[in-house]
Coordinates of C-alpha atoms in Angstrom, one line a residue:
X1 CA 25.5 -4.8 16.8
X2 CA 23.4 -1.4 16.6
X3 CA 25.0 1.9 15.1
X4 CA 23.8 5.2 15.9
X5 CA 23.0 6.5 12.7
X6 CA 21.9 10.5 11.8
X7 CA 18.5 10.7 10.8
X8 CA 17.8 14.5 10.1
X9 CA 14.8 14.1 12.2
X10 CA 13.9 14.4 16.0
X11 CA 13.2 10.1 15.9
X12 CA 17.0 8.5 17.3
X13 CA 18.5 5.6 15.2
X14 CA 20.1 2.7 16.4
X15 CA 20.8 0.5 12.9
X16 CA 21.6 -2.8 12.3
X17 CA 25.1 -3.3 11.0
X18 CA 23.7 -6.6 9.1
X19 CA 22.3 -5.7 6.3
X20 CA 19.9 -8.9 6.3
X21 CA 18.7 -8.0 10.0
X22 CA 17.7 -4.5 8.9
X23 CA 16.0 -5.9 6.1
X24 CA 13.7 -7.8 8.2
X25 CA 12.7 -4.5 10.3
X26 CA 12.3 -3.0 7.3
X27 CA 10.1 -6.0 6.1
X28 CA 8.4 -5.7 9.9
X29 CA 7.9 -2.0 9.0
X30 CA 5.9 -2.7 6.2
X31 CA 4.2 -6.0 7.3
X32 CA 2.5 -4.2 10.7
X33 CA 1.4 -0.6 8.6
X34 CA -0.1 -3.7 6.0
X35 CA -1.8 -5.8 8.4
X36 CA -3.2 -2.7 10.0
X37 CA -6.1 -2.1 6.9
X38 CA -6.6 -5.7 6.5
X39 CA -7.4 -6.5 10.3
X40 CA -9.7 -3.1 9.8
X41 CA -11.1 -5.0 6.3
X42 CA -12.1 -8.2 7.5
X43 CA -13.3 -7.5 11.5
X44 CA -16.2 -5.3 9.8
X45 CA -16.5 -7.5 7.2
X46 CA -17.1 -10.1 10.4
X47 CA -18.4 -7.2 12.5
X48 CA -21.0 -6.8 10.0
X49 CA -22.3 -10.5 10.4
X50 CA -22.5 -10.5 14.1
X51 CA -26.2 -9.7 15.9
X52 CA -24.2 -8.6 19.0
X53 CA -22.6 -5.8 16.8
X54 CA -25.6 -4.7 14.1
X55 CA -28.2 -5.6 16.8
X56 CA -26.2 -2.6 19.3
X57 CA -26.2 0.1 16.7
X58 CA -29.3 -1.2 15.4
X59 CA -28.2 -0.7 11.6
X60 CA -30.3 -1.0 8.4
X61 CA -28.5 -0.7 5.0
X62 CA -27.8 3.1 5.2
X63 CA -26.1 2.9 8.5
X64 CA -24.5 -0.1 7.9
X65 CA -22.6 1.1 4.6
X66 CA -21.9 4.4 6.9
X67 CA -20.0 2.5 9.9
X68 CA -18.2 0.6 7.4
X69 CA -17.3 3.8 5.0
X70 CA -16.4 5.9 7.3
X71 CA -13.1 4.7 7.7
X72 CA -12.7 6.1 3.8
X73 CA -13.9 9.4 4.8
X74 CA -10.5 9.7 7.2
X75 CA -8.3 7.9 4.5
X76 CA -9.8 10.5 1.6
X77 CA -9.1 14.1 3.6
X78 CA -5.7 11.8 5.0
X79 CA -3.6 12.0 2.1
X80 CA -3.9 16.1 1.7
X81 CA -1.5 16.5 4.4
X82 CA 0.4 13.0 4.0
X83 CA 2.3 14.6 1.2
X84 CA 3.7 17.4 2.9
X85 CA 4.3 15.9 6.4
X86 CA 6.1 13.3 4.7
X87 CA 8.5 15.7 2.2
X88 CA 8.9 18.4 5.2
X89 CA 8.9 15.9 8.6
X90 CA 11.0 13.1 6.9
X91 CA 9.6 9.4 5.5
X92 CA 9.7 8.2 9.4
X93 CA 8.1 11.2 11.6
X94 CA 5.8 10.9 9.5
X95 CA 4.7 7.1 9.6
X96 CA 5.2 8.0 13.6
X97 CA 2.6 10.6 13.6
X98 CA 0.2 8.7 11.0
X99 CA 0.6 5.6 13.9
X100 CA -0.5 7.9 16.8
X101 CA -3.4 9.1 15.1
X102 CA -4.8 5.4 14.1
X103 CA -4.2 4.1 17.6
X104 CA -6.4 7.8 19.1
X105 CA -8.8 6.6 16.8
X106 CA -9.0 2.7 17.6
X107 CA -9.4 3.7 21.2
X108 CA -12.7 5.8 20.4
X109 CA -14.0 3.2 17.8
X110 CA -13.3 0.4 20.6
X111 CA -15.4 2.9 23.3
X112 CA -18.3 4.0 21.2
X113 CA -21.7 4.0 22.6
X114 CA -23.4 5.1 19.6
X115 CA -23.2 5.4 16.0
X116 CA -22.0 8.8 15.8
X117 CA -18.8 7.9 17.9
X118 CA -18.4 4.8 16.3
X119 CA -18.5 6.5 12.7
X120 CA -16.0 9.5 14.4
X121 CA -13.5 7.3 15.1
X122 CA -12.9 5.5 12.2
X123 CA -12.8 8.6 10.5
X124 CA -10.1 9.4 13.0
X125 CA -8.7 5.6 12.3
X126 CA -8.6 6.5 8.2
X127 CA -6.7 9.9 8.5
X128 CA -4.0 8.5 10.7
X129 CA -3.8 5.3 8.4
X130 CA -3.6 7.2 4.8
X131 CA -0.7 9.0 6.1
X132 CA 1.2 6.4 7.8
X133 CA 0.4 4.5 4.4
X134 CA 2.0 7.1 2.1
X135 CA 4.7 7.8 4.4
X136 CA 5.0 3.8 4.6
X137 CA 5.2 3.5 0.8
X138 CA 7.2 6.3 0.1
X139 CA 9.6 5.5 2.8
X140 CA 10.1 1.6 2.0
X141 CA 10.5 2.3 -1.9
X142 CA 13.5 4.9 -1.0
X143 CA 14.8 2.6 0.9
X144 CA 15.3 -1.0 0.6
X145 CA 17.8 -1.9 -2.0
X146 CA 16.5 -2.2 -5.7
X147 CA 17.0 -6.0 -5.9
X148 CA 14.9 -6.1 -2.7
X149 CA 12.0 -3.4 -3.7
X150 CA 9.3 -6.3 -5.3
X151 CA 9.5 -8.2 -1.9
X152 CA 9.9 -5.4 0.5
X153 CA 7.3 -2.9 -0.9
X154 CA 4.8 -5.6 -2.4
X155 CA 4.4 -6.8 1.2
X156 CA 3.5 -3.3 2.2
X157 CA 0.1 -4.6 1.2
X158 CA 0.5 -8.1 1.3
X159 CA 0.1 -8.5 4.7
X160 CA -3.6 -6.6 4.4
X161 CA -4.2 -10.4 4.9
X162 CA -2.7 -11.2 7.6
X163 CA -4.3 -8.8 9.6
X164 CA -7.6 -9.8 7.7
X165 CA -7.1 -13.3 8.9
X166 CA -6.3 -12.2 12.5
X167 CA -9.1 -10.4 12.6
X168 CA -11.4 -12.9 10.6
X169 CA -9.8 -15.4 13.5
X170 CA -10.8 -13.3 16.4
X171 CA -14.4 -12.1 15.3
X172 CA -14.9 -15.7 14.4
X173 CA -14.0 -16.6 18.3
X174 CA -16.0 -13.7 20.0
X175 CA -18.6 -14.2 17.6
X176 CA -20.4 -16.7 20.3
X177 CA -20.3 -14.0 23.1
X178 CA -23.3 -12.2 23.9
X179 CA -21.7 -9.2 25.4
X180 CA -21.1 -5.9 23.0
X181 CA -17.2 -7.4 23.7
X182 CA -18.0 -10.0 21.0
X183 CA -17.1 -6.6 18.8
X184 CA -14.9 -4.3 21.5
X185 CA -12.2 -6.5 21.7
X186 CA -11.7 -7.3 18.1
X187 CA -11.9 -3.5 17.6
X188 CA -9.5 -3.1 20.7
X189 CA -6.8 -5.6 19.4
X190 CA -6.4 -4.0 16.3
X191 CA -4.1 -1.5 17.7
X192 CA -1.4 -4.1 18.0
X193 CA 0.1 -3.2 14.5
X194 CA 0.8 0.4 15.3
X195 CA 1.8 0.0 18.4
X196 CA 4.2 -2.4 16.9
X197 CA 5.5 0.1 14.3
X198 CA 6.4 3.1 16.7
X199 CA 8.4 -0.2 18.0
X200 CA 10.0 -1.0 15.0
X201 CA 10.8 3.3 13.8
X202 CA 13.9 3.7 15.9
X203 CA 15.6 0.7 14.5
X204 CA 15.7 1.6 10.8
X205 CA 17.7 4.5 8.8
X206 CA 16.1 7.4 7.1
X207 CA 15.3 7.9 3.4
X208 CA 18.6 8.3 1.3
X209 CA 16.8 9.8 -1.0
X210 CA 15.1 12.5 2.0
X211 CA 18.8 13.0 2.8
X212 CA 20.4 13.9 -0.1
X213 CA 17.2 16.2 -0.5
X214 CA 18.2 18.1 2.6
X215 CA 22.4 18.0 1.7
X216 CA 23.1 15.4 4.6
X217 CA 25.2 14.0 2.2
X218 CA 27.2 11.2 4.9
X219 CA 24.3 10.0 6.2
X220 CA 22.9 9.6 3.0
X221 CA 25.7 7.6 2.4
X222 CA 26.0 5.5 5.1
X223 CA 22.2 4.9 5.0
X224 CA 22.4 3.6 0.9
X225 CA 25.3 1.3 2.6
X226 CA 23.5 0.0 6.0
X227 CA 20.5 -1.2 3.2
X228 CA 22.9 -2.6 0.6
X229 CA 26.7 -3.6 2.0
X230 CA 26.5 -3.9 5.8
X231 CA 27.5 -0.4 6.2
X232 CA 30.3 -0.6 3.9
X233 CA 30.4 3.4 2.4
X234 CA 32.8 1.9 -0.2
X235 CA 31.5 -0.8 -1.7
X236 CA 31.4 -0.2 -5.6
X237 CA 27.7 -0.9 -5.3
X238 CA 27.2 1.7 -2.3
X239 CA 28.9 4.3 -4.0
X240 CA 27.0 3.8 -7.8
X241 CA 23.7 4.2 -6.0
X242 CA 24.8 7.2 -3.8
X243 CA 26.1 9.3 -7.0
X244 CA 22.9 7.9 -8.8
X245 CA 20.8 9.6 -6.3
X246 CA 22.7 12.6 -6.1
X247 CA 22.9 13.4 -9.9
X248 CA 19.1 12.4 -10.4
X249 CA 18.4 15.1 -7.4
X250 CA 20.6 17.4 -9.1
X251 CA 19.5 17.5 -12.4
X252 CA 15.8 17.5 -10.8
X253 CA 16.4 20.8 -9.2
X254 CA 19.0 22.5 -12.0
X255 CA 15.3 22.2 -14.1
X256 CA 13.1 24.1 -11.5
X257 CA 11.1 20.7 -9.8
X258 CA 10.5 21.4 -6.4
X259 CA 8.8 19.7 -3.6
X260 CA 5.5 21.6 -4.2
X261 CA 1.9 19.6 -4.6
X262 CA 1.5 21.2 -8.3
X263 CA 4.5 19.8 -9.1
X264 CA 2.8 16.9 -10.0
X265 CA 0.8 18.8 -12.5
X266 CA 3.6 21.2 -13.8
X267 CA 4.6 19.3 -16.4
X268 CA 3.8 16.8 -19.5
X269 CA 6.2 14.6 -17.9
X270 CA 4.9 15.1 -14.4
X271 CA 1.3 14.6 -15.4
X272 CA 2.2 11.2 -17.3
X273 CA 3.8 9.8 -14.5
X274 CA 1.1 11.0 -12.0
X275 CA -1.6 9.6 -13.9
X276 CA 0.0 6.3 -14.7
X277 CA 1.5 6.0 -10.6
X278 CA -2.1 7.2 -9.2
X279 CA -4.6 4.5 -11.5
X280 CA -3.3 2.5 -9.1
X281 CA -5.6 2.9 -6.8
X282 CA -9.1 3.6 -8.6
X283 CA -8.2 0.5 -11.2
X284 CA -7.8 -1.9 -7.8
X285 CA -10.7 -0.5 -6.1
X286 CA -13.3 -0.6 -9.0
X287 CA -12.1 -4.2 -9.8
X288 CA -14.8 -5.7 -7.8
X289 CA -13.4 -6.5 -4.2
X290 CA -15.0 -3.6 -2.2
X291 CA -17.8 -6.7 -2.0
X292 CA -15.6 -9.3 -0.4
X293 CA -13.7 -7.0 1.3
X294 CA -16.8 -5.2 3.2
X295 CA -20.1 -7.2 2.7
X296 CA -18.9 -10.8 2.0
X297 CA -21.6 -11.8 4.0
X298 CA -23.7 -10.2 1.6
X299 CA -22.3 -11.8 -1.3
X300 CA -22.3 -14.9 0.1
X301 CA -26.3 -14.1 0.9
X302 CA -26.5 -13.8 -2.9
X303 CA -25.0 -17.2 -3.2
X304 CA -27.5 -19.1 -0.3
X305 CA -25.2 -19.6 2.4
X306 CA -26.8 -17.8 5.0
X307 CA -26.0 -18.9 8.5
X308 CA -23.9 -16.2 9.9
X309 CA -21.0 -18.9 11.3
X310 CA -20.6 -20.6 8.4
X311 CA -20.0 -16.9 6.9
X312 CA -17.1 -15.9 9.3
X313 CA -15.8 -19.5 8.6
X314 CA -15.7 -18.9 5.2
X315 CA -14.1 -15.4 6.1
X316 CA -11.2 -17.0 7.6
X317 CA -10.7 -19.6 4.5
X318 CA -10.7 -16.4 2.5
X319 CA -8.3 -14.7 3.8
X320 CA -5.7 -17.7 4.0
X321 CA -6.5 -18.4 0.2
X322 CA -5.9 -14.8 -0.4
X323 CA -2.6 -14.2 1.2
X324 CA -0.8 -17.4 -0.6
X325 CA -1.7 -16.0 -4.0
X326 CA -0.7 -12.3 -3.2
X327 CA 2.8 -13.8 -2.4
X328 CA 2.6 -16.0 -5.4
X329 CA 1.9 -12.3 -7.1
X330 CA 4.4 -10.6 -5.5
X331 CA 6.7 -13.4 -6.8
X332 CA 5.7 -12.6 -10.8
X333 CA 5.8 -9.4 -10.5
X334 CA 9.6 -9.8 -9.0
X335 CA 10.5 -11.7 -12.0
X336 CA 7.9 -11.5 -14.6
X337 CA 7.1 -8.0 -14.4
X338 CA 4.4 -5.7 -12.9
X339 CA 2.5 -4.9 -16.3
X340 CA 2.2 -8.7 -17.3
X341 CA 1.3 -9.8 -13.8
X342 CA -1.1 -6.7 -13.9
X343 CA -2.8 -7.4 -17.2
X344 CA -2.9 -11.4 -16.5
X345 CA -5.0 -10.8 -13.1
X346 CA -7.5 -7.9 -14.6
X347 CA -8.5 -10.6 -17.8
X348 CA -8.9 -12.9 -15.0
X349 CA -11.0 -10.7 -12.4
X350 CA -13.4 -9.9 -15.7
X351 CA -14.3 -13.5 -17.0
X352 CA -14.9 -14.6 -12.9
X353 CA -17.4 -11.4 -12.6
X354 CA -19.2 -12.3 -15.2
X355 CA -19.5 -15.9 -14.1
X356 CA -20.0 -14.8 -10.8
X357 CA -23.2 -12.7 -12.1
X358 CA -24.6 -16.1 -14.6
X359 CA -24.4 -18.4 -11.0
X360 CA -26.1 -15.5 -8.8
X361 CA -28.7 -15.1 -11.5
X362 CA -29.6 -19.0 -11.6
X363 CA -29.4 -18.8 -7.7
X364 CA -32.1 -15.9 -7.8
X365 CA -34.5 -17.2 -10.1
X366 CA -34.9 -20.2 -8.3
X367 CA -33.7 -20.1 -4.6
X368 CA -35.6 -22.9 -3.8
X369 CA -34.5 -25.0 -6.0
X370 CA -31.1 -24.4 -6.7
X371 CA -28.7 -27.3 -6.2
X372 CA -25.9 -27.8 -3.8
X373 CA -23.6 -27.7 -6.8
X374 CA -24.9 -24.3 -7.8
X375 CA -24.5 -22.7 -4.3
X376 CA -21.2 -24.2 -3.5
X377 CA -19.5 -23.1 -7.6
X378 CA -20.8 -19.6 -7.0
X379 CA -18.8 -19.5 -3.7
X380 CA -15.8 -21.4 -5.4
X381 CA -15.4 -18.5 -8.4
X382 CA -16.0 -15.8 -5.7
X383 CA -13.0 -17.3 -3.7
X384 CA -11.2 -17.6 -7.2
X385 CA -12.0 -13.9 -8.3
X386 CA -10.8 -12.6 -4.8
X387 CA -7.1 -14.3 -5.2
X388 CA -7.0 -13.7 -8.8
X389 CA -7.4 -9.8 -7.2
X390 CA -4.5 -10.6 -5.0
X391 CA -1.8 -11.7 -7.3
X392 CA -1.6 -8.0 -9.2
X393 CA -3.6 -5.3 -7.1
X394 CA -2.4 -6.1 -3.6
X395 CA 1.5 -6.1 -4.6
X396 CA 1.2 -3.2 -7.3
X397 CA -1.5 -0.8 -5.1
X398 CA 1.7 0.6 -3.2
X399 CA 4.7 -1.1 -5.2
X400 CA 4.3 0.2 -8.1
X401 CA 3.0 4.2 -7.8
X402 CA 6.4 4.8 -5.7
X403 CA 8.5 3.3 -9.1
X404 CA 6.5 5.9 -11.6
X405 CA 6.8 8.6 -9.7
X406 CA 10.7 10.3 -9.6
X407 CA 11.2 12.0 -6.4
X408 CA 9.8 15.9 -6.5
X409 CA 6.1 14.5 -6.8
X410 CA 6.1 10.8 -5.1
X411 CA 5.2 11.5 -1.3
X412 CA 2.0 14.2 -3.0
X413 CA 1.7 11.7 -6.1
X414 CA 1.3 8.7 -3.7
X415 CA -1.3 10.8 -1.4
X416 CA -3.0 11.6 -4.8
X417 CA -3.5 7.7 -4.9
X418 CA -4.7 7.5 -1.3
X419 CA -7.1 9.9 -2.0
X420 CA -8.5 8.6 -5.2
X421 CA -8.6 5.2 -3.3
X422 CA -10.5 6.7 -0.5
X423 CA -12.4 8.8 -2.5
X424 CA -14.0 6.3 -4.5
X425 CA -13.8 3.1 -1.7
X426 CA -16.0 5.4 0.4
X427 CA -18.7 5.4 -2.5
X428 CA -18.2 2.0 -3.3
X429 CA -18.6 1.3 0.2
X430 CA -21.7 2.6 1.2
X431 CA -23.4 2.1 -2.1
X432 CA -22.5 -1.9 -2.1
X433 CA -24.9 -3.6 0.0
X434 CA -27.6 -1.3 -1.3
X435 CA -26.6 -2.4 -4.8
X436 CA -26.8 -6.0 -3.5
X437 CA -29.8 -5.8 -2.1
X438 CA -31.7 -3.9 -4.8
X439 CA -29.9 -5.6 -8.2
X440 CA -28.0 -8.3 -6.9
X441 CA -26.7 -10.7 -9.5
X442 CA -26.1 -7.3 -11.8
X443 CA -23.3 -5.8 -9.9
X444 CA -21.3 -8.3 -11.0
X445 CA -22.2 -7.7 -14.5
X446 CA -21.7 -3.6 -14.1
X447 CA -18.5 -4.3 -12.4
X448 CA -17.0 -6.9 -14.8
X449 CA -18.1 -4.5 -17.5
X450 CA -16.3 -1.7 -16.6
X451 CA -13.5 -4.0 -15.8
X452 CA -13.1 -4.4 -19.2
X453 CA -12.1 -0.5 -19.7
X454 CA -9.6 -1.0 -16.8
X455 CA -7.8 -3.4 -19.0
X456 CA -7.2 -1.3 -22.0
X457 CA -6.1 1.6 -20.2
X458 CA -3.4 -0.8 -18.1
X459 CA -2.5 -2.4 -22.0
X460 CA -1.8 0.9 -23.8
X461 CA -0.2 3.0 -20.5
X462 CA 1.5 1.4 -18.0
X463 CA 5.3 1.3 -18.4
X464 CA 7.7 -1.9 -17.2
X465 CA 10.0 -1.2 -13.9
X466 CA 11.5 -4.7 -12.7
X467 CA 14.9 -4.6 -12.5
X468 CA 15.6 -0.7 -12.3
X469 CA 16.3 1.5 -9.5
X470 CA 13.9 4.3 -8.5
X471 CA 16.3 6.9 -10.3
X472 CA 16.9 4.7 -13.4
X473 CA 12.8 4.3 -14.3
X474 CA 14.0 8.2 -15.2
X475 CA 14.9 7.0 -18.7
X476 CA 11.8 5.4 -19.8
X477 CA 10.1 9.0 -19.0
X478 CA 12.9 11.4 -20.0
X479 CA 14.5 9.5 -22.6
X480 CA 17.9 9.4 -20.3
X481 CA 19.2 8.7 -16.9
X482 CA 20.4 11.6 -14.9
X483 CA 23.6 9.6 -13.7
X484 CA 26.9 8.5 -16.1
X485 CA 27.4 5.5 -13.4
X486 CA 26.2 2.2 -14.9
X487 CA 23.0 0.4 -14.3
X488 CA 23.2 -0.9 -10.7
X489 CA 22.1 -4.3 -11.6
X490 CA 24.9 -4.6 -14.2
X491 CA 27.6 -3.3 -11.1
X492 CA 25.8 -6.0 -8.5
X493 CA 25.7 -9.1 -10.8
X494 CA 29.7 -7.9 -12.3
X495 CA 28.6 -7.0 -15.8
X496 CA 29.9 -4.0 -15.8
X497 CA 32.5 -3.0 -13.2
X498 CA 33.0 1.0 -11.8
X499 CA 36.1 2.9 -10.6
X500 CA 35.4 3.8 -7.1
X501 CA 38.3 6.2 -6.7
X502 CA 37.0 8.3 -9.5
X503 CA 33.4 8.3 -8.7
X504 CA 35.0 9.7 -4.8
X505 CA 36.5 12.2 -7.1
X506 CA 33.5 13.6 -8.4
X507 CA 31.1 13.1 -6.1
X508 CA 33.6 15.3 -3.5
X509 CA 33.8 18.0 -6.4
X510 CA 30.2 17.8 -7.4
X511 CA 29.6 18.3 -3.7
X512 CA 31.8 20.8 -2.8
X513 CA 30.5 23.0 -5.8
X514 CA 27.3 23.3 -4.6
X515 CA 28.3 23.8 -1.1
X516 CA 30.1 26.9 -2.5
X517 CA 27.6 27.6 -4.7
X518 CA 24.8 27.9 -1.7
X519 CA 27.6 29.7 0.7

């Protein structure tokens, strides 16, 4: 059964009663904005090895990093709005609005007759997908249940492989035409995971959190209970996690935080969370995938496999590989922790680069005589290194920001991390396959080496969040949480046990003060 539920927004509700069905929109919700940036990922990444596609636009190295970056150059000036649309509009308008623009820009990118329209739209493409991606991860972290955030939100980015083996699939079966359809229709198809999302929006609540923020304190309520108790308002668990959110919201505004973009600056405390939240993104995007990601073709150039088809095979392998072990991630960092899982994938990441770089070397000094053992170990630790990647960055890149950030800077702290991860995936991306062809086996050296920085600075800063709800991380910042209501894990698994009727009692004083106190 569906319940019309208040959103606070223009976008209708119809919810779920079943607390397990709207998990699983809420899982679709994140899988389809996911899949999005992987299908985009791995078609150029197959794009790029197809004659039908470079021989069209005629590309050299220069324009073939540019078609490929561009996309960044949308996701980099993306995130200075995704902030504020998604604090002002409301989590879902704007993952709506973010969906519309990516499917404008798919259409043009599918159309283009030239490299100037093909470079416009996927700058078009980028915007709309950095905001529907900050929206996304703002709007999932507020909103599944806290025993449910490592699954829900780590799959925000999980499913970057599904859409990368989709798209590996497809590019791998037009591949073999010989019209300029062998790259239109991949380009074409990839709309199908924003189309699916504006599917997917009406279905699911609203941010509690956004709510509470603009005093709908009932549907606050009854949103906290459609994602934890089957709409129950009373459940003990329901009514911890409402006050919880309300006191944190509270106390954040009784000490002057407001909703502003230099909010995440304002403060020592705001500052250490923004920079912790926000290495995010440059740590995973320095790490070394950019060349996989983009240019495997190249890298697998560097290696000696060379004929295009058994490329795009090996793209499709990839991406399979990839997606078992971002799971298998997403598991540890459920369980074991994000800065463990973090730390044990980064040591990993560095000893495969440099590996990577010794086999490349021996490959290039001799390329006529390198063995079949050679070729085929190089290509074995570059398929290592990319799942190794998978375990930590793909879960963390939009789990973890969203858990560091309270709730006054997240939506503009998590487009500082969109824009750093543009910012610097638009470099890396046009700058790759000259790197490659100029140095070759030593970009794997640079990159391993400055891996090793990454490393430190994840050791000494990053904080642990497993087990804690968004407002409870509070304490490991402010030295206390913001709420007298016990830890919600401790109320869930019956540790600790809370008087409902007395936590009505204040919450209906607490509220009814401020509406007076407003009035």
């Amino acid at each position: 059964m569906l319940r019309k539920t208040p959103t606070g927004t223009w976008i209708p509700a119809w919810v779920p009663e079943s607390t397990a069905t709207l998990s699983v929109l809420l899982l679709i919700c994140s899988m389809v904005q996911s899949a999005t940036g992987g299908y985009d990922g791995s078609m150029l990444n197959g794009l790029n090895i197809l004659p039908s596609y470079t021989d069209y636009f005629k590309l050299n190295n220069a324009t073939t990093g540019l078609n490929t970056a561009s996309v960044f150059i949308g996701g980099f000036f993306g995130p200075i709005w995704a902030g504020v649309m998604t604090d002002r509009l409301g989590r879902r308008p704007a993952i709506f609005w973010g969906s519309v623009v990516t499917l404008l820009g798919i259409i043009l990118q599918t159309a283009a007759q030239n490299i100037a329209m093909f470079v416009v739209a996927r700058i078009i493409l980028g915007w709309g997908s950095a905001i529907s991606s900050v929206a996304g991860a703002v709007y999932l972290s507020e909103t599944f249940a806290s025993r449910y955030r490592a699954w829900g939100v780590g799959i925000l980015n999980n499913f970057y492989y599904v859409g990368s083996l989709i798209a590996a699939g497809v590019t791998l079966g037009t591949g073999q035409w010989q019209s300029t359809w062998a790259w239109r229709l991949p380009s074409l198809l990839q709309g199908i995971f924003s189309f699916a999302c504006i599917i997917v929006l009406p279905f699911i609540p609203e941010s509690p959190r956004w709510l509470v923020s603009k005093e709908l304190y009932e549907d606050a309520r009854l949103s906290v209970a459609q994602t934890n108790a089957d709409g129950d308002v009373n459940d003990p668990v329901v009514v911890a996690v409402y006050k919880e959110i309300i006191d944190t919201l509270e106390w954040e505004k009784k000490n002057g935080m407001t909703m502003s973009p230099m909010e995440i600056i304002k403060t020592p405390t705001a500052r250490k969370r923004t920079l912790i939240g926000a290495s995010v993104g440059p740590f995973s995007c320095i790490a070394g995938n950019v060349i996989a990601s983009y240019y495997l073709g190249n890298e697998l150039d560097t290696a000696g496999i060379t004929d295009y088809n058994d490329q795009l095979k090996a793209n499709v392998v990839l991406n399979v590989w990839c997606l078992f072990c971002a799971f298998g991630g997403t598991h540890l960092a459920a369980v074991w922790g994000r800065k463990p899982t973090a730390l044990l994938s980064q040591s990993l990441l560095i000893v495969c680069l440099f590996i990577i770089g010794g086999l490349s070397k021996m490959y290039a000094d001799n390329p006529d005589g390198a063995s079949q053992a050679l070729i085929y170990g190089d290509v074995a630790v570059m398929f290592i290194f990319q799942g190794i990647y998978s375990i930590a960055f793909t879960p963390l890149l939009y789990l973890y920001p969203p858990e560091v950030m309270n709730y006054p800077i997240r939506a503009n702290g998590l487009a500082l991390v969109g824009f750093s991860l543009n910012g610097l995936a638009l470099l890396l991306t046009f700058v790759m396959p000259i790197a490659l062809t100029n140095i070759g086996w030593k970009t794997y050296i640079i990159n391993g080496s400055w891996d090793i920085i990454t490393l430190i600075l994840i050791a000494v800063y990053w904080v642990e969040t497993k087990g804690k709800t968004l407002e409870e991380i509070d304490a490991i910042f402010e030295g206390e949480k913001h709420s007298s209501v016990p830890d919600i894990e401790d109320i869930r698994t019956g540790r600790k046990t809370v008087d409902v009727t007395q936590i009505e009692l204040e919450l209906h004083e607490d509220i009814g003060l401020r509406k007076r106190h407003e009035a």
